[in-house]
């Protein structure tokens, strides 16, 4: 996957230090993004509005404020037996800025949730305001470095309805142009202090690089959802198909999925910001951000 493997170790160290310092300064922005996305005004971020909803507009404006090239990608999706609705992905692009340029690195998180109204709604702090706010923080870090790959920041809509936003994106893409998908969904690790990484077999070396960082939490990585079932002592969820990384996997694009595993507040109205351990969450975002910065500085190659 990486042309210049010998450079990785020092890049991981230097980018970790850089991102750790920068994110310490940006922690208030991370919290503010979480507060906004989980606020009554966003009403649970339900998919299916004819025009981009307040959450999509918020993300568009945040990416635009960083000076990124940003656009909406609208699509139809099935909503009920005989009806359709409209979803809206938000896509920000950071071009390659250092030669030689590798293939595309795409970072994804779904911003939609279960909806509601201002009086009663599903805040979805962990699922998936946590991944969405991380996208913004990562974009900010990437925007300040020289990149050896084009990086796409994709906030998907209608994930909760059936991964429709991610599926639409990859249907419109050329898979051979993409080296890696990193998908962020439910990053607010709990008292077990463990981040789980499910990954394509071809990127095991990249996961080892992530684990080599000085992460202030445990990392359990595997390419087998059955090993993940055993580790979590729960086999109800097909983790390979559980989030947007599945759409990329179907197109033979290697993926890494980061998440906390089982959350007992998942899809309940208790998934709120005050039930999220922000310090642990911030540590996860800083670590993933440092890892992605290090990847962006290496010319990645597609395995398609």
Short mmCIF file of C-alpha atoms in Angstrom, two decimals:
data_model
loop_
_atom_site.label_atom_id
_atom_site.label_comp_id
_atom_site.label_asym_id
_atom_site.label_seq_id
_atom_site.Cartn_x
_atom_site.Cartn_y
_atom_site.Cartn_z
CA UNK A 1 0.00 0.00 0.00
CA UNK A 2 2.80 2.47 0.82
CA UNK A 3 5.66 3.19 -1.54
CA UNK A 4 8.07 4.63 1.08
CA UNK A 5 7.68 2.31 4.08
CA UNK A 6 11.01 3.30 5.64
CA UNK A 7 9.72 6.81 6.31
CA UNK A 8 6.69 5.68 8.29
CA UNK A 9 8.17 5.37 11.79
CA UNK A 10 9.49 8.91 12.09
CA UNK A 11 6.39 10.28 10.37
CA UNK A 12 4.17 8.55 12.92
CA UNK A 13 6.16 10.08 15.77
CA UNK A 14 6.32 13.58 14.31
CA UNK A 15 2.68 13.66 13.21
CA UNK A 16 1.55 12.28 16.58
CA UNK A 17 3.32 15.11 18.38
CA UNK A 18 2.00 17.67 15.89
CA UNK A 19 -1.58 16.45 16.06
CA UNK A 20 -1.51 16.05 19.83
CA UNK A 21 -0.45 19.66 20.32
CA UNK A 22 -2.84 21.04 17.70
CA UNK A 23 -5.80 19.03 18.93
CA UNK A 24 -5.20 20.14 22.51
CA UNK A 25 -5.77 23.67 21.24
CA UNK A 26 -8.76 22.54 19.18
CA UNK A 27 -10.58 20.54 21.86
CA UNK A 28 -13.09 23.34 22.36
CA UNK A 29 -13.99 23.19 18.65
CA UNK A 30 -14.46 19.43 18.88
CA UNK A 31 -16.80 19.84 21.83
CA UNK A 32 -18.65 22.69 20.12
CA UNK A 33 -19.25 20.53 17.05
CA UNK A 34 -20.59 17.73 19.24
CA UNK A 35 -22.86 20.18 21.04
CA UNK A 36 -24.22 21.55 17.79
CA UNK A 37 -24.84 18.17 16.15
CA UNK A 38 -26.64 16.81 19.22
CA UNK A 39 -28.64 19.97 19.94
CA UNK A 40 -32.46 20.26 19.71
CA UNK A 41 -32.08 22.40 16.58
CA UNK A 42 -30.70 19.38 14.68
CA UNK A 43 -33.65 17.23 15.82
CA UNK A 44 -31.81 13.92 15.68
CA UNK A 45 -30.37 14.43 12.16
CA UNK A 46 -32.94 12.29 10.35
CA UNK A 47 -32.32 11.54 6.67
CA UNK A 48 -34.89 12.24 3.99
CA UNK A 49 -35.31 15.99 3.46
CA UNK A 50 -35.74 17.39 -0.05
CA UNK A 51 -33.00 19.96 0.62
CA UNK A 52 -29.87 19.52 2.77
CA UNK A 53 -31.02 19.71 6.38
CA UNK A 54 -29.51 21.83 9.15
CA UNK A 55 -26.90 19.14 9.91
CA UNK A 56 -25.74 18.92 6.29
CA UNK A 57 -25.60 22.71 6.10
CA UNK A 58 -23.63 22.85 9.34
CA UNK A 59 -21.02 20.44 7.98
CA UNK A 60 -20.86 22.26 4.65
CA UNK A 61 -20.22 25.55 6.43
CA UNK A 62 -17.62 24.05 8.78
CA UNK A 63 -15.64 22.54 5.91
CA UNK A 64 -15.99 25.72 3.90
CA UNK A 65 -14.69 27.75 6.85
CA UNK A 66 -11.48 25.70 6.64
CA UNK A 67 -11.10 26.78 3.03
CA UNK A 68 -11.86 23.32 1.63
CA UNK A 69 -13.51 22.50 -1.67
CA UNK A 70 -16.92 21.26 -0.50
CA UNK A 71 -20.09 20.13 -2.23
CA UNK A 72 -23.35 18.28 -1.68
CA UNK A 73 -24.08 14.97 -3.38
CA UNK A 74 -27.82 14.29 -3.41
CA UNK A 75 -29.37 10.88 -4.06
CA UNK A 76 -32.65 9.00 -3.84
CA UNK A 77 -33.09 6.10 -1.44
CA UNK A 78 -35.85 3.66 -0.61
CA UNK A 79 -38.06 4.82 2.24
CA UNK A 80 -40.81 2.31 2.88
CA UNK A 81 -42.23 -0.29 0.50
CA UNK A 82 -43.43 2.06 -2.21
CA UNK A 83 -41.78 5.41 -1.55
CA UNK A 84 -38.44 7.14 -1.93
CA UNK A 85 -36.71 9.96 -0.08
CA UNK A 86 -33.73 12.19 -0.76
CA UNK A 87 -30.40 12.09 1.06
CA UNK A 88 -27.47 14.48 0.92
CA UNK A 89 -23.82 13.53 1.36
CA UNK A 90 -21.39 16.33 2.22
CA UNK A 91 -18.03 15.97 0.47
CA UNK A 92 -14.89 18.00 1.18
CA UNK A 93 -11.73 17.46 -0.86
CA UNK A 94 -8.11 18.20 -0.04
CA UNK A 95 -5.92 17.86 -3.15
CA UNK A 96 -2.54 16.20 -3.28
CA UNK A 97 0.04 18.90 -2.64
CA UNK A 98 3.35 17.02 -2.67
CA UNK A 99 4.88 14.93 -5.46
CA UNK A 100 4.68 12.04 -6.11
CA UNK A 101 0.93 11.72 -5.65
CA UNK A 102 -0.64 8.41 -4.71
CA UNK A 103 -4.25 7.30 -4.97
CA UNK A 104 -7.15 8.68 -2.98
CA UNK A 105 -7.59 8.32 0.75
CA UNK A 106 -11.23 8.64 1.80
CA UNK A 107 -12.34 9.26 5.39
CA UNK A 108 -16.01 8.58 6.12
CA UNK A 109 -18.53 9.04 8.91
CA UNK A 110 -22.31 9.11 8.72
CA UNK A 111 -23.95 12.20 10.13
CA UNK A 112 -27.58 11.03 10.04
CA UNK A 113 -29.36 9.52 13.01
CA UNK A 114 -32.90 8.52 14.04
CA UNK A 115 -34.54 11.95 14.14
CA UNK A 116 -37.35 13.33 16.26
CA UNK A 117 -38.36 16.91 16.99
CA UNK A 118 -37.05 19.72 19.18
CA UNK A 119 -39.05 18.49 22.17
CA UNK A 120 -38.11 14.80 21.86
CA UNK A 121 -35.34 13.44 19.68
CA UNK A 122 -32.51 10.94 19.40
CA UNK A 123 -29.35 12.96 19.94
CA UNK A 124 -27.01 10.25 18.64
CA UNK A 125 -23.95 11.62 20.42
CA UNK A 126 -21.95 8.43 19.95
CA UNK A 127 -23.90 7.27 16.90
CA UNK A 128 -22.57 9.15 15.06
CA UNK A 129 -21.96 12.74 16.11
CA UNK A 130 -18.69 11.33 17.47
CA UNK A 131 -17.48 10.24 14.04
CA UNK A 132 -18.85 13.35 12.32
CA UNK A 133 -17.16 15.82 14.66
CA UNK A 134 -13.96 13.80 14.24
CA UNK A 135 -14.18 14.33 10.47
CA UNK A 136 -14.02 18.09 10.98
CA UNK A 137 -11.07 17.84 13.37
CA UNK A 138 -9.21 15.53 10.97
CA UNK A 139 -9.92 17.82 8.01
CA UNK A 140 -8.43 20.72 9.95
CA UNK A 141 -5.25 18.75 10.65
CA UNK A 142 -4.93 17.59 7.04
CA UNK A 143 -5.43 21.11 5.76
CA UNK A 144 -2.21 22.27 7.42
CA UNK A 145 0.17 19.66 5.97
CA UNK A 146 1.63 18.71 2.59
CA UNK A 147 -0.29 15.71 1.31
CA UNK A 148 0.97 12.96 -0.99
CA UNK A 149 -2.57 11.81 -1.71
CA UNK A 150 -5.84 13.48 -2.51
CA UNK A 151 -7.96 13.12 0.62
CA UNK A 152 -11.75 12.98 0.47
CA UNK A 153 -13.73 13.76 3.62
CA UNK A 154 -17.16 12.18 3.18
CA UNK A 155 -20.01 12.79 5.63
CA UNK A 156 -22.69 10.33 4.54
CA UNK A 157 -26.44 10.57 4.86
CA UNK A 158 -28.99 7.74 5.19
CA UNK A 159 -26.55 5.27 6.74
CA UNK A 160 -29.19 4.34 9.29
CA UNK A 161 -31.60 3.54 6.45
CA UNK A 162 -29.25 1.09 4.74
CA UNK A 163 -25.83 2.65 4.03
CA UNK A 164 -27.43 4.50 1.12
CA UNK A 165 -25.12 7.53 1.12
CA UNK A 166 -21.94 5.45 1.03
CA UNK A 167 -23.37 3.10 -1.57
CA UNK A 168 -24.33 6.01 -3.81
CA UNK A 169 -20.88 7.54 -3.47
CA UNK A 170 -19.00 4.38 -4.46
CA UNK A 171 -21.42 3.72 -7.32
CA UNK A 172 -20.40 7.11 -8.73
CA UNK A 173 -16.68 6.58 -8.05
CA UNK A 174 -13.88 4.73 -9.84
CA UNK A 175 -12.67 2.14 -7.30
CA UNK A 176 -9.21 1.83 -8.83
CA UNK A 177 -8.54 5.46 -7.89
CA UNK A 178 -8.91 4.72 -4.16
CA UNK A 179 -6.22 3.29 -1.90
CA UNK A 180 -8.04 3.17 1.43
CA UNK A 181 -11.27 3.98 3.25
CA UNK A 182 -11.10 4.85 6.95
CA UNK A 183 -14.60 4.74 8.44
CA UNK A 184 -15.42 6.33 11.80
CA UNK A 185 -18.58 5.23 13.60
CA UNK A 186 -19.15 5.39 17.36
CA UNK A 187 -15.77 6.54 18.69
CA UNK A 188 -16.79 7.31 22.28
CA UNK A 189 -15.00 4.48 24.05
CA UNK A 190 -16.32 3.52 27.47
CA UNK A 191 -14.93 2.15 30.74
CA UNK A 192 -13.25 -0.73 28.89
CA UNK A 193 -11.00 1.92 27.31
CA UNK A 194 -10.74 -0.09 24.07
CA UNK A 195 -10.97 1.05 20.47
CA UNK A 196 -11.79 -1.67 17.97
CA UNK A 197 -10.42 -1.73 14.44
CA UNK A 198 -11.95 -4.06 11.87
CA UNK A 199 -9.91 -4.00 8.70
CA UNK A 200 -9.28 -5.49 5.30
CA UNK A 201 -6.51 -8.12 5.38
CA UNK A 202 -4.41 -6.11 2.93
CA UNK A 203 -3.91 -3.24 5.38
CA UNK A 204 -2.72 -5.15 8.43
CA UNK A 205 0.60 -3.30 8.19
CA UNK A 206 -1.20 0.03 8.53
CA UNK A 207 -3.06 -1.15 11.63
CA UNK A 208 0.23 -2.18 13.18
CA UNK A 209 1.49 1.35 12.58
CA UNK A 210 -1.57 2.74 14.35
CA UNK A 211 -1.03 0.40 17.28
CA UNK A 212 2.62 1.46 17.44
CA UNK A 213 1.56 5.00 18.35
CA UNK A 214 1.51 6.00 22.01
CA UNK A 215 -2.25 5.60 22.25
CA UNK A 216 -3.69 6.21 25.74
CA UNK A 217 -6.16 3.35 25.24
CA UNK A 218 -6.15 -0.29 24.16
CA UNK A 219 -6.57 -1.23 20.52
CA UNK A 220 -8.06 -4.51 19.41
CA UNK A 221 -7.63 -5.09 15.70
CA UNK A 222 -8.77 -7.93 13.47
CA UNK A 223 -9.77 -8.69 9.90
CA UNK A 224 -12.33 -11.22 11.16
CA UNK A 225 -15.73 -10.20 12.42
CA UNK A 226 -15.92 -13.59 14.16
CA UNK A 227 -12.86 -12.74 16.27
CA UNK A 228 -14.60 -9.46 17.04
CA UNK A 229 -17.74 -11.37 18.08
CA UNK A 230 -15.64 -13.47 20.45
CA UNK A 231 -13.83 -10.47 21.90
CA UNK A 232 -17.10 -8.60 22.49
CA UNK A 233 -18.91 -11.75 23.64
CA UNK A 234 -21.77 -10.77 21.36
CA UNK A 235 -22.60 -12.16 17.90
CA UNK A 236 -25.73 -10.16 17.11
CA UNK A 237 -24.02 -7.66 14.82
CA UNK A 238 -22.40 -8.39 11.46
CA UNK A 239 -19.55 -5.91 11.90
CA UNK A 240 -18.42 -6.23 8.31
CA UNK A 241 -21.80 -4.90 7.16
CA UNK A 242 -22.58 -2.68 10.13
CA UNK A 243 -21.44 0.67 8.75
CA UNK A 244 -20.30 2.54 5.65
CA UNK A 245 -17.04 0.62 5.22
CA UNK A 246 -19.13 -2.24 3.81
CA UNK A 247 -20.01 -0.19 0.72
CA UNK A 248 -16.30 0.30 0.01
CA UNK A 249 -15.50 -3.34 0.73
CA UNK A 250 -18.07 -4.40 -1.88
CA UNK A 251 -16.06 -2.42 -4.46
CA UNK A 252 -12.81 -4.07 -3.32
CA UNK A 253 -11.52 -0.85 -1.74
CA UNK A 254 -9.48 -1.69 1.39
CA UNK A 255 -10.97 -0.35 4.60
CA UNK A 256 -10.31 0.27 8.27
CA UNK A 257 -13.32 0.68 10.53
CA UNK A 258 -12.77 2.32 13.91
CA UNK A 259 -15.44 2.09 16.60
CA UNK A 260 -16.08 1.29 20.26
CA UNK A 261 -17.98 -1.94 19.69
CA UNK A 262 -21.13 -2.57 21.73
CA UNK A 263 -22.83 0.51 23.22
CA UNK A 264 -25.71 -0.16 25.59
CA UNK A 265 -27.14 3.28 24.76
CA UNK A 266 -27.11 2.62 21.01
CA UNK A 267 -30.35 3.81 19.34
CA UNK A 268 -31.81 5.03 22.61
CA UNK A 269 -32.51 8.55 23.81
CA UNK A 270 -29.76 8.06 26.40
CA UNK A 271 -27.10 8.41 23.69
CA UNK A 272 -26.47 12.01 24.70
CA UNK A 273 -23.45 14.25 25.07
CA UNK A 274 -23.57 14.15 28.85
CA UNK A 275 -23.29 10.35 28.73
CA UNK A 276 -20.12 10.53 26.63
CA UNK A 277 -16.66 10.53 28.23
CA UNK A 278 -15.25 13.50 26.34
CA UNK A 279 -11.64 13.09 27.50
CA UNK A 280 -11.49 9.50 26.25
CA UNK A 281 -13.25 10.47 23.05
CA UNK A 282 -10.84 13.34 22.46
CA UNK A 283 -7.89 10.98 22.93
CA UNK A 284 -9.35 8.66 20.28
CA UNK A 285 -9.83 11.54 17.83
CA UNK A 286 -6.27 12.78 18.39
CA UNK A 287 -4.83 9.31 17.79
CA UNK A 288 -6.85 8.64 14.65
CA UNK A 289 -6.08 12.12 13.37
CA UNK A 290 -2.33 11.58 13.84
CA UNK A 291 -2.59 8.25 12.06
CA UNK A 292 -4.48 9.71 9.09
CA UNK A 293 -2.04 12.62 8.83
CA UNK A 294 0.81 10.08 8.60
CA UNK A 295 -1.06 8.16 5.88
CA UNK A 296 -1.74 11.32 3.90
CA UNK A 297 1.98 12.09 3.84
CA UNK A 298 2.76 8.79 2.10
CA UNK A 299 1.81 8.07 -1.55
CA UNK A 300 -0.74 5.29 -1.10
CA UNK A 301 -1.45 2.89 -3.94
CA UNK A 302 -4.73 1.24 -4.90
CA UNK A 303 -4.86 -2.55 -4.74
CA UNK A 304 -7.71 -2.69 -7.30
#
